[in-house]
Amino acid sequence: MLKPIKKPVVKREYTFLERIYLWEIVKGLKLTWKHFTFNVRASFRPGPHTVPTCWQYPEDRRPIAPIFRGAHYLALDEKGRELCIGCGMCARACPAHCIKVKRGKPPEGQEEKYAGKTICESFEIDMLRCIVCGFCEEACAKGALYLGPDYELAEYEKGPCIYDKERLLANFRKARAEGKLKPKRKPVPVAAPEKKPVGKKAVSPEGKASGSQKEK
Ligand code: SF4
Ligand code: SF4
């Protein structure tokens, strides 16, 4: 059985003012008054408070960082076309396995608009499982999926927490109307495969022939 550790008791002499308590109470009230007057003055400042103790949410909101990760949206291009081609790379990158993508063809009459490209027939993100890591955003080479600025994600039921394609597009339109779209990501450069000379021996930078030929 463990023995209880005995803490050394530090005895100190209290001053006369400490012993009568009155001065300590005055000191405490002085500090309270200082904070009270500061907060009253802060609450009369116009606009969002600069150094408030409380933010009057939802009226006052802190500005969010440009890299903030909130509710997802699926982007459209300048012509109103969906950028997502349904490749499923985002679903593969998702560590929470909460994305389901089904590739499909553009709706009838819109084949020309998409110039033969595929689109996602259905797109689902289960926000109850999402850990908001942003891997899906990074994995998308088309710059079609973003984690937007909306952070009010609470719902009363589970159903609306599954974001379908319509919801993701609506999130995009909302962010665009509020001027809160994320800056477009540059496409990820993909290294071209190295071309090997055909019919000739590959020559190393030192000028030696490489391959299965044995050195004599
Ligand atoms: S943010 Fe992370 S967990 Fe959420 S859908 Fe994207 S990859 Fe999955
Ligand atoms: S969002 Fe991007 S990565 Fe995901 S399916 Fe669409 S194009 Fe592919």
Coordinates of N, CA and C and ligand atoms in Angstrom, one line a residue:
M1 N 0.8 -1.2 0.0 CA 0.0 0.0 0.0 C 0.9 1.3 0.0
L2 N 0.5 2.2 -0.8 CA 1.3 3.4 -0.9 C 1.1 4.3 0.3
K3 N 2.2 4.8 0.7 CA 2.2 5.7 1.9 C 1.8 7.1 1.4
P4 N 0.9 7.8 2.2 CA 0.5 9.1 1.8 C 1.7 10.1 1.9
I5 N 1.8 10.9 0.9 CA 3.0 11.8 0.9 C 2.6 13.0 1.8
K6 N 3.5 13.3 2.7 CA 3.3 14.4 3.6 C 3.8 15.7 3.0
K7 N 2.9 16.6 2.8 CA 3.4 17.9 2.2 C 3.9 18.8 3.3
P8 N 5.0 19.5 3.1 CA 5.5 20.4 4.2 C 4.5 21.6 4.3
V9 N 4.2 21.9 5.5 CA 3.3 23.0 5.7 C 4.1 24.3 5.9
V10 N 3.9 25.2 5.0 CA 4.7 26.5 5.1 C 3.9 27.4 5.9
K11 N 4.4 27.7 7.1 CA 3.7 28.7 8.0 C 4.3 30.1 7.7
R12 N 3.4 31.0 7.5 CA 3.9 32.4 7.3 C 3.1 33.3 8.2
E13 N 3.8 34.4 8.6 CA 3.2 35.3 9.5 C 2.3 36.3 8.6
Y14 N 1.1 36.5 9.0 CA 0.2 37.4 8.3 C 0.5 38.8 8.9
T15 N 0.3 39.8 8.0 CA 0.5 41.2 8.5 C -0.8 41.6 9.2
F16 N -0.7 42.7 9.9 CA -1.9 43.2 10.6 C -3.0 43.5 9.7
L17 N -2.8 44.1 8.5 CA -3.8 44.3 7.5 C -4.5 43.1 7.0
E18 N -3.7 42.0 6.8 CA -4.2 40.7 6.3 C -5.0 40.1 7.4
R19 N -4.7 40.3 8.6 CA -5.4 39.7 9.7 C -6.8 40.3 10.0
I20 N -6.9 41.6 9.6 CA -8.2 42.2 9.8 C -9.1 42.1 8.6
Y21 N -8.6 41.5 7.5 CA -9.4 41.2 6.2 C -9.8 42.4 5.5
L22 N -10.0 43.5 6.2 CA -10.7 44.7 5.5 C -9.9 45.2 4.3
W23 N -8.7 45.3 4.5 CA -7.8 45.8 3.4 C -7.8 44.9 2.2
E24 N -7.8 43.5 2.4 CA -7.9 42.5 1.4 C -9.2 42.6 0.6
I25 N -10.3 42.9 1.3 CA -11.6 43.0 0.7 C -11.6 44.3 -0.2
V26 N -11.0 45.3 0.3 CA -10.9 46.6 -0.5 C -10.1 46.3 -1.8
K27 N -9.0 45.6 -1.7 CA -8.2 45.2 -2.8 C -8.9 44.4 -3.9
G28 N -9.7 43.5 -3.4 CA -10.6 42.7 -4.3 C -11.6 43.5 -5.0
L29 N -12.2 44.4 -4.3 CA -13.3 45.2 -4.9 C -12.7 46.2 -5.9
K30 N -11.5 46.6 -5.6 CA -10.8 47.5 -6.6 C -10.5 46.8 -7.9
L31 N -10.1 45.6 -7.9 CA -9.9 44.8 -9.1 C -11.2 44.5 -9.8
T32 N -12.3 44.2 -9.1 CA -13.6 44.0 -9.7 C -14.1 45.3 -10.4
W33 N -13.9 46.4 -9.7 CA -14.3 47.7 -10.3 C -13.5 48.0 -11.6
K34 N -12.3 47.7 -11.6 CA -11.4 47.9 -12.8 C -12.0 47.2 -14.0
H35 N -12.3 45.9 -13.8 CA -12.8 45.1 -14.9 C -14.2 45.5 -15.3
F36 N -15.0 45.9 -14.3 CA -16.4 46.3 -14.6 C -16.4 47.5 -15.5
T37 N -15.6 48.5 -15.1 CA -15.6 49.8 -15.9 C -15.0 49.5 -17.3
F38 N -14.0 48.6 -17.4 CA -13.4 48.3 -18.7 C -14.5 47.7 -19.6
N39 N -15.3 46.8 -19.1 CA -16.3 46.1 -19.9 C -17.4 47.0 -20.3
V40 N -17.8 47.9 -19.3 CA -18.9 48.9 -19.7 C -18.4 49.8 -20.8
R41 N -17.2 50.2 -20.7 CA -16.7 51.1 -21.8 C -16.6 50.4 -23.1
A42 N -16.2 49.1 -23.0 CA -16.0 48.3 -24.3 C -17.4 48.0 -24.9
S43 N -18.4 47.9 -24.1 CA -19.7 47.6 -24.7 C -20.3 48.8 -25.4
F44 N -19.8 50.0 -25.2 CA -20.3 51.2 -25.9 C -19.5 51.5 -27.2
R45 N -18.5 50.7 -27.4 CA -17.7 51.0 -28.6 C -18.5 50.6 -29.9
P46 N -18.4 51.3 -30.9 CA -19.1 50.9 -32.2 C -18.5 49.7 -32.8
G47 N -19.3 48.9 -33.5 CA -18.8 47.8 -34.3 C -18.4 46.6 -33.4
P48 N -17.8 45.6 -34.0 CA -17.4 44.5 -33.2 C -16.4 44.9 -32.1
H49 N -16.5 44.4 -30.9 CA -15.6 44.9 -29.9 C -14.2 44.4 -30.1
T50 N -13.3 45.2 -29.7 CA -11.9 44.9 -30.0 C -11.3 44.0 -29.0
V51 N -11.5 44.3 -27.7 CA -11.0 43.4 -26.6 C -12.1 43.2 -25.6
P52 N -13.1 42.5 -26.0 CA -14.2 42.3 -25.0 C -14.0 41.0 -24.2
T53 N -14.7 40.9 -23.1 CA -14.6 39.7 -22.4 C -15.6 38.7 -23.0
C54 N -16.7 39.2 -23.5 CA -17.7 38.3 -24.1 C -18.0 38.9 -25.5
W55 N -18.2 38.0 -26.4 CA -18.6 38.4 -27.8 C -20.1 38.2 -27.8
Q56 N -20.8 39.2 -28.3 CA -22.3 39.1 -28.3 C -22.8 38.3 -29.5
Y57 N -22.4 37.0 -29.5 CA -22.8 36.1 -30.6 C -24.3 35.9 -30.6
P58 N -25.0 35.9 -31.7 CA -24.5 35.9 -33.1 C -24.3 37.3 -33.7
E59 N -24.6 38.4 -32.9 CA -24.5 39.7 -33.6 C -23.0 40.0 -33.8
D60 N -22.2 39.7 -32.8 CA -20.7 39.9 -33.0 C -20.1 38.6 -33.4
R61 N -19.3 38.7 -34.5 CA -18.6 37.4 -34.9 C -17.1 37.8 -35.2
R62 N -16.3 36.9 -34.7 CA -14.9 37.1 -35.0 C -14.6 36.8 -36.5
P63 N -13.7 37.6 -37.1 CA -13.4 37.2 -38.5 C -12.7 35.9 -38.6
I64 N -13.0 35.1 -39.6 CA -12.4 33.8 -39.7 C -11.1 33.9 -40.6
A65 N -10.2 33.0 -40.3 CA -9.0 32.9 -41.1 C -9.2 32.4 -42.5
P66 N -8.5 32.9 -43.5 CA -8.7 32.4 -44.9 C -8.6 30.9 -45.0
I67 N -7.8 30.3 -44.1 CA -7.7 28.8 -44.3 C -8.6 28.1 -43.4
F68 N -9.6 28.8 -42.9 CA -10.6 28.1 -42.0 C -11.3 27.0 -42.7
R69 N -11.6 25.9 -41.9 CA -12.2 24.7 -42.5 C -13.6 24.5 -41.9
G70 N -14.6 24.9 -42.6 CA -16.0 24.7 -42.2 C -16.8 23.7 -43.0
A71 N -18.1 24.0 -43.3 CA -18.9 23.1 -44.1 C -18.4 23.1 -45.5
H72 N -18.4 21.9 -46.1 CA -17.9 21.7 -47.4 C -18.8 22.4 -48.5
Y73 N -18.2 22.7 -49.6 CA -19.0 23.1 -50.8 C -18.4 22.5 -52.0
L74 N -19.2 22.3 -53.0 CA -18.7 21.9 -54.3 C -18.8 23.1 -55.3
A75 N -17.6 23.4 -55.8 CA -17.5 24.6 -56.6 C -18.0 24.5 -58.0
L76 N -18.5 25.6 -58.6 CA -18.9 25.7 -60.0 C -17.9 26.6 -60.7
D77 N -17.7 26.5 -62.0 CA -16.8 27.4 -62.7 C -17.6 28.6 -63.1
E78 N -16.9 29.5 -63.9 CA -17.5 30.8 -64.3 C -18.7 30.6 -65.2
K79 N -18.8 29.4 -65.9 CA -19.9 29.2 -66.8 C -21.0 28.4 -66.0
G80 N -20.9 28.2 -64.8 CA -21.9 27.5 -64.0 C -21.8 26.0 -64.1
R81 N -20.7 25.5 -64.6 CA -20.5 24.0 -64.7 C -19.9 23.5 -63.4
E82 N -20.3 22.3 -63.1 CA -19.7 21.6 -61.9 C -18.3 21.3 -62.2
L83 N -17.4 21.6 -61.3 CA -16.0 21.2 -61.5 C -15.7 19.8 -61.1
C84 N -16.5 19.2 -60.3 CA -16.3 17.8 -59.9 C -16.5 16.9 -61.0
I85 N -15.5 16.0 -61.2 CA -15.7 15.0 -62.3 C -16.0 13.6 -61.8
G86 N -16.2 13.5 -60.5 CA -16.5 12.2 -59.9 C -15.4 11.2 -59.8
C87 N -14.2 11.7 -59.7 CA -13.1 10.7 -59.8 C -12.9 9.9 -58.5
G88 N -13.4 10.5 -57.4 CA -13.4 9.7 -56.1 C -12.1 9.8 -55.3
M89 N -11.2 10.7 -55.8 CA -9.9 10.9 -55.0 C -10.2 11.4 -53.6
C90 N -11.2 12.3 -53.5 CA -11.5 12.8 -52.1 C -11.9 11.7 -51.2
A91 N -12.7 10.8 -51.8 CA -13.3 9.7 -50.9 C -12.1 8.8 -50.5
R92 N -11.2 8.6 -51.4 CA -10.0 7.7 -51.1 C -9.1 8.4 -50.0
A93 N -9.0 9.7 -50.1 CA -8.2 10.4 -49.1 C -8.8 10.5 -47.7
C94 N -10.1 10.4 -47.7 CA -10.8 10.7 -46.4 C -10.5 9.6 -45.3
P95 N -9.9 10.0 -44.2 CA -9.6 9.0 -43.2 C -10.8 8.5 -42.4
A96 N -11.9 9.3 -42.5 CA -13.1 8.9 -41.8 C -14.1 8.1 -42.6
H97 N -13.8 7.9 -43.9 CA -14.6 7.2 -44.8 C -16.0 7.8 -44.8
C98 N -16.1 9.0 -44.9 CA -17.5 9.6 -44.9 C -17.9 10.2 -46.2
I99 N -17.1 10.0 -47.3 CA -17.5 10.6 -48.6 C -17.9 9.4 -49.5
K100 N -19.0 9.6 -50.2 CA -19.5 8.6 -51.2 C -19.7 9.4 -52.5
V101 N -19.0 9.0 -53.5 CA -19.1 9.6 -54.8 C -19.5 8.6 -55.9
K102 N -20.4 9.0 -56.8 CA -20.7 8.1 -57.9 C -20.5 8.9 -59.2
R103 N -19.7 8.5 -60.0 CA -19.4 9.2 -61.3 C -20.6 8.9 -62.3
G104 N -20.9 9.9 -63.0 CA -21.9 9.8 -64.0 C -21.8 10.7 -65.2
K105 N -22.7 10.7 -66.1 CA -22.7 11.5 -67.3 C -23.5 12.8 -67.1
P106 N -23.2 13.9 -67.8 CA -24.0 15.1 -67.6 C -25.4 14.8 -68.0
P107 N -26.4 15.5 -67.4 CA -27.8 15.3 -67.7 C -28.1 15.6 -69.2
E108 N -29.2 15.0 -69.7 CA -29.5 15.1 -71.1 C -29.6 16.6 -71.5
G109 N -29.0 16.8 -72.7 CA -29.1 18.2 -73.2 C -27.9 19.1 -72.7
Q110 N -27.1 18.5 -71.8 CA -26.0 19.3 -71.2 C -24.7 18.7 -71.6
E111 N -24.7 17.7 -72.5 CA -23.4 17.1 -72.9 C -22.4 18.1 -73.5
E112 N -23.0 19.0 -74.3 CA -22.1 19.9 -75.0 C -21.5 20.9 -74.0
K113 N -22.3 21.3 -73.0 CA -21.8 22.2 -72.0 C -20.6 21.6 -71.3
Y114 N -20.6 20.3 -71.0 CA -19.5 19.7 -70.3 C -18.4 19.1 -71.2
A115 N -18.6 19.3 -72.5 CA -17.6 18.8 -73.5 C -17.1 17.4 -73.3
G116 N -18.0 16.5 -73.0 CA -17.6 15.1 -72.9 C -17.1 14.7 -71.5
K117 N -17.0 15.7 -70.6 CA -16.4 15.3 -69.3 C -17.5 14.7 -68.4
T118 N -17.0 13.9 -67.5 CA -18.0 13.2 -66.6 C -18.2 14.2 -65.4
I119 N -19.3 14.0 -64.7 CA -19.6 14.7 -63.5 C -19.9 13.7 -62.4
C120 N -20.2 14.2 -61.2 CA -20.6 13.3 -60.1 C -22.1 13.2 -60.2
E121 N -22.5 11.9 -60.3 CA -24.0 11.7 -60.3 C -24.6 11.9 -58.9
S122 N -23.8 11.4 -58.0 CA -24.3 11.7 -56.6 C -23.0 11.9 -55.7
F123 N -23.2 12.7 -54.7 CA -22.0 13.1 -53.8 C -22.6 13.2 -52.4
E124 N -22.0 12.5 -51.5 CA -22.5 12.5 -50.1 C -21.4 12.7 -49.2
I125 N -21.6 13.6 -48.2 CA -20.6 13.7 -47.1 C -21.3 13.5 -45.8
D126 N -20.9 12.5 -45.0 CA -21.6 12.3 -43.7 C -20.8 13.2 -42.7
M127 N -21.5 14.3 -42.4 CA -20.8 15.3 -41.5 C -20.8 14.8 -40.0
L128 N -21.5 13.8 -39.7 CA -21.5 13.2 -38.4 C -20.1 12.5 -38.1
R129 N -19.5 12.0 -39.2 CA -18.3 11.3 -39.1 C -17.1 12.2 -39.5
C130 N -17.3 13.2 -40.2 CA -16.2 14.1 -40.7 C -15.4 14.7 -39.5
I131 N -14.1 14.7 -39.6 CA -13.3 15.2 -38.6 C -12.7 16.5 -39.0
V132 N -13.2 17.0 -40.1 CA -12.8 18.4 -40.7 C -11.3 18.5 -40.8
C133 N -10.7 17.4 -41.4 CA -9.2 17.4 -41.5 C -8.8 18.2 -42.8
G134 N -9.6 18.2 -43.8 CA -9.3 18.9 -45.0 C -8.5 18.1 -46.0
F135 N -8.3 16.8 -45.8 CA -7.6 15.9 -46.7 C -8.3 15.9 -48.1
C136 N -9.7 15.9 -48.0 CA -10.5 15.8 -49.2 C -10.2 17.0 -50.1
E137 N -10.1 18.1 -49.5 CA -9.9 19.4 -50.2 C -8.5 19.3 -50.9
E138 N -7.5 18.8 -50.2 CA -6.2 18.7 -50.7 C -6.1 17.7 -51.8
A139 N -6.9 16.6 -51.7 CA -6.8 15.5 -52.7 C -7.4 15.8 -54.0
C140 N -8.3 16.8 -54.0 CA -9.1 17.1 -55.2 C -8.2 17.9 -56.2
A141 N -7.8 17.2 -57.3 CA -6.9 17.9 -58.3 C -7.7 18.9 -59.1
K142 N -9.0 18.8 -59.1 CA -9.8 19.7 -59.9 C -10.1 21.0 -59.2
G143 N -9.8 21.1 -57.9 CA -10.2 22.3 -57.1 C -11.7 22.4 -57.0
A144 N -12.4 21.3 -56.9 CA -13.8 21.3 -56.9 C -14.4 21.3 -55.5
L145 N -13.7 20.7 -54.5 CA -14.2 20.6 -53.2 C -13.4 21.4 -52.2
Y146 N -14.2 22.2 -51.4 CA -13.5 23.1 -50.4 C -14.3 22.9 -49.1
L147 N -13.5 23.2 -48.0 CA -14.2 23.3 -46.7 C -14.4 24.8 -46.5
G148 N -15.6 25.2 -46.6 CA -16.0 26.6 -46.6 C -16.0 27.4 -45.3
P149 N -16.6 28.6 -45.3 CA -16.5 29.4 -44.1 C -17.6 29.2 -43.1
D150 N -18.6 28.3 -43.4 CA -19.8 28.2 -42.5 C -19.4 27.2 -41.4
Y151 N -19.6 27.8 -40.2 CA -19.3 26.9 -39.0 C -20.5 26.6 -38.1
E152 N -21.7 27.0 -38.6 CA -22.9 26.7 -37.8 C -23.5 25.4 -38.4
L153 N -23.0 24.3 -37.9 CA -23.3 23.0 -38.5 C -24.3 22.2 -37.6
A154 N -24.7 22.7 -36.5 CA -25.6 22.0 -35.6 C -27.0 21.7 -36.3
E155 N -27.5 20.6 -36.1 CA -28.8 20.2 -36.6 C -29.6 19.5 -35.5
Y156 N -30.9 19.5 -35.7 CA -31.8 18.8 -34.7 C -31.9 17.3 -35.0
E157 N -31.7 16.9 -36.3 CA -31.8 15.5 -36.6 C -30.5 15.1 -37.4
K158 N -30.4 13.7 -37.6 CA -29.2 13.2 -38.3 C -29.3 13.5 -39.8
G159 N -30.5 13.4 -40.3 CA -30.7 13.5 -41.8 C -30.0 14.6 -42.4
P160 N -30.2 15.9 -42.0 CA -29.6 17.0 -42.6 C -28.1 17.1 -42.4
C161 N -27.5 16.2 -41.6 CA -26.1 16.2 -41.4 C -25.4 15.4 -42.6
I162 N -26.2 14.7 -43.4 CA -25.6 14.0 -44.5 C -25.8 15.0 -45.7
Y163 N -24.7 15.6 -46.1 CA -24.7 16.6 -47.2 C -24.8 15.9 -48.5
D164 N -25.8 16.2 -49.3 CA -25.9 15.6 -50.6 C -25.3 16.7 -51.6
K165 N -25.4 16.3 -52.9 CA -24.8 17.2 -53.9 C -25.5 18.6 -53.9
E166 N -26.8 18.5 -53.8 CA -27.6 19.8 -53.8 C -27.2 20.7 -52.7
R167 N -27.0 20.1 -51.5 CA -26.6 20.9 -50.3 C -25.2 21.5 -50.5
L168 N -24.3 20.7 -51.1 CA -22.9 21.1 -51.3 C -22.9 22.3 -52.3
L169 N -23.7 22.2 -53.3 CA -23.8 23.2 -54.3 C -24.4 24.5 -53.7
A170 N -25.5 24.3 -52.9 CA -26.1 25.4 -52.2 C -25.1 26.1 -51.3
N171 N -24.3 25.3 -50.6 CA -23.2 25.9 -49.7 C -22.3 26.8 -50.6
F172 N -22.0 26.4 -51.8 CA -21.1 27.2 -52.7 C -21.8 28.5 -53.0
R173 N -23.1 28.4 -53.4 CA -23.8 29.6 -53.8 C -23.9 30.6 -52.7
K174 N -24.1 30.0 -51.5 CA -24.3 30.9 -50.3 C -22.9 31.6 -50.0
A175 N -21.8 30.9 -50.1 CA -20.5 31.5 -49.8 C -20.2 32.5 -50.9
R176 N -20.6 32.2 -52.1 CA -20.3 33.1 -53.2 C -21.1 34.4 -53.0
A177 N -22.4 34.3 -52.7 CA -23.2 35.5 -52.5 C -22.7 36.3 -51.3
E178 N -22.0 35.7 -50.3 CA -21.5 36.4 -49.2 C -20.1 36.9 -49.4
G179 N -19.5 36.5 -50.6 CA -18.1 36.9 -50.9 C -17.1 36.2 -50.0
K180 N -17.5 34.9 -49.6 CA -16.6 34.2 -48.7 C -16.0 33.0 -49.3
L181 N -15.9 33.0 -50.6 CA -15.3 31.8 -51.3 C -13.8 31.7 -51.0
K182 N -13.3 30.5 -50.9 CA -11.9 30.4 -50.6 C -11.1 30.7 -51.9
P183 N -9.9 31.2 -51.8 CA -9.1 31.4 -53.0 C -8.9 30.0 -53.8
K184 N -9.0 30.1 -55.1 CA -8.9 28.9 -55.9 C -7.5 28.2 -55.7
R185 N -7.5 26.9 -55.5 CA -6.3 26.2 -55.3 C -5.6 26.0 -56.7
K186 N -4.3 26.0 -56.7 CA -3.6 25.7 -57.9 C -3.7 24.2 -58.1
P187 N -3.9 23.7 -59.4 CA -3.9 22.2 -59.6 C -2.6 21.6 -59.2
V188 N -2.6 20.5 -58.6 CA -1.4 19.8 -58.1 C -0.6 19.3 -59.3
P189 N 0.7 19.7 -59.4 CA 1.4 19.3 -60.5 C 1.7 17.8 -60.5
V190 N 1.5 17.1 -61.6 CA 1.7 15.7 -61.6 C 3.0 15.5 -62.5
A191 N 4.0 14.8 -61.9 CA 5.2 14.6 -62.7 C 4.9 13.6 -63.9
A192 N 5.4 14.0 -65.0 CA 5.3 13.2 -66.2 C 6.2 12.0 -66.1
P193 N 5.7 10.8 -66.5 CA 6.6 9.6 -66.4 C 7.9 9.8 -67.3
E194 N 9.0 9.3 -66.8 CA 10.2 9.4 -67.5 C 10.2 8.6 -68.8
K195 N 10.7 9.2 -69.9 CA 10.7 8.5 -71.1 C 12.0 7.8 -71.3
K196 N 12.0 6.5 -71.6 CA 13.2 5.7 -71.8 C 13.5 5.6 -73.2
P197 N 14.7 5.8 -73.6 CA 15.0 5.6 -75.1 C 14.7 4.2 -75.6
V198 N 14.1 4.1 -76.7 CA 13.7 2.8 -77.2 C 14.8 2.4 -78.3
G199 N 15.2 1.1 -78.1 CA 16.2 0.6 -79.1 C 17.6 1.0 -78.9
K200 N 17.9 1.9 -77.9 CA 19.2 2.3 -77.7 C 19.6 2.0 -76.2
K201 N 20.8 1.9 -75.9 CA 21.2 1.6 -74.6 C 21.2 2.9 -73.8
A202 N 20.6 2.9 -72.6 CA 20.5 4.1 -71.8 C 21.9 4.4 -71.3
V203 N 22.3 5.7 -71.5 CA 23.6 6.1 -71.1 C 23.6 6.9 -69.8
S204 N 24.4 6.6 -68.9 CA 24.5 7.3 -67.6 C 25.2 8.6 -67.8
P205 N 25.0 9.6 -66.9 CA 25.7 10.9 -67.1 C 27.2 10.8 -67.2
E206 N 27.8 9.7 -66.6 CA 29.3 9.5 -66.7 C 29.7 9.0 -68.1
G207 N 28.7 8.7 -68.9 CA 29.0 8.2 -70.2 C 29.1 6.7 -70.3
K208 N 28.8 5.9 -69.2 CA 28.9 4.5 -69.2 C 27.6 3.9 -69.6
A209 N 27.6 2.9 -70.4 CA 26.4 2.2 -70.8 C 25.8 1.4 -69.6
S210 N 24.5 1.5 -69.4 CA 23.9 0.7 -68.3 C 23.0 -0.4 -68.9
G211 N 22.6 -1.2 -68.0 CA 21.7 -2.3 -68.5 C 22.3 -3.6 -68.0
S212 N 21.9 -4.7 -68.7 CA 22.3 -6.0 -68.3 C 23.7 -6.4 -68.8
Q213 N 24.3 -5.5 -69.6 CA 25.6 -5.9 -70.2 C 26.6 -6.0 -69.1
K214 N 27.3 -7.0 -69.1 CA 28.4 -7.2 -68.1 C 29.6 -6.5 -68.4
E215 N 30.2 -5.8 -67.4 CA 31.5 -5.1 -67.6 C 32.6 -6.1 -67.8
K216 N 33.5 -5.9 -68.8 CA 34.6 -6.8 -68.9 C 35.8 -6.3 -68.3
Ligands
SF4_1 S1 -12.6 16.9 -44.0 FE1 -11.4 15.0 -43.6 S2 -12.9 13.7 -42.6 FE2 -14.1 15.4 -43.5 S3 -14.8 14.6 -45.4 FE3 -12.9 15.7 -45.8 S4 -11.3 14.1 -45.7 FE4 -13.1 13.3 -44.8
SF4_2 S1 -14.5 16.5 -55.5 FE1 -12.6 16.4 -56.6 S2 -11.6 14.6 -55.8 FE2 -13.7 14.5 -55.2 S3 -14.7 13.3 -56.8 FE3 -14.9 15.5 -57.3 S4 -13.2 15.9 -58.7 FE4 -12.7 14.0 -57.7

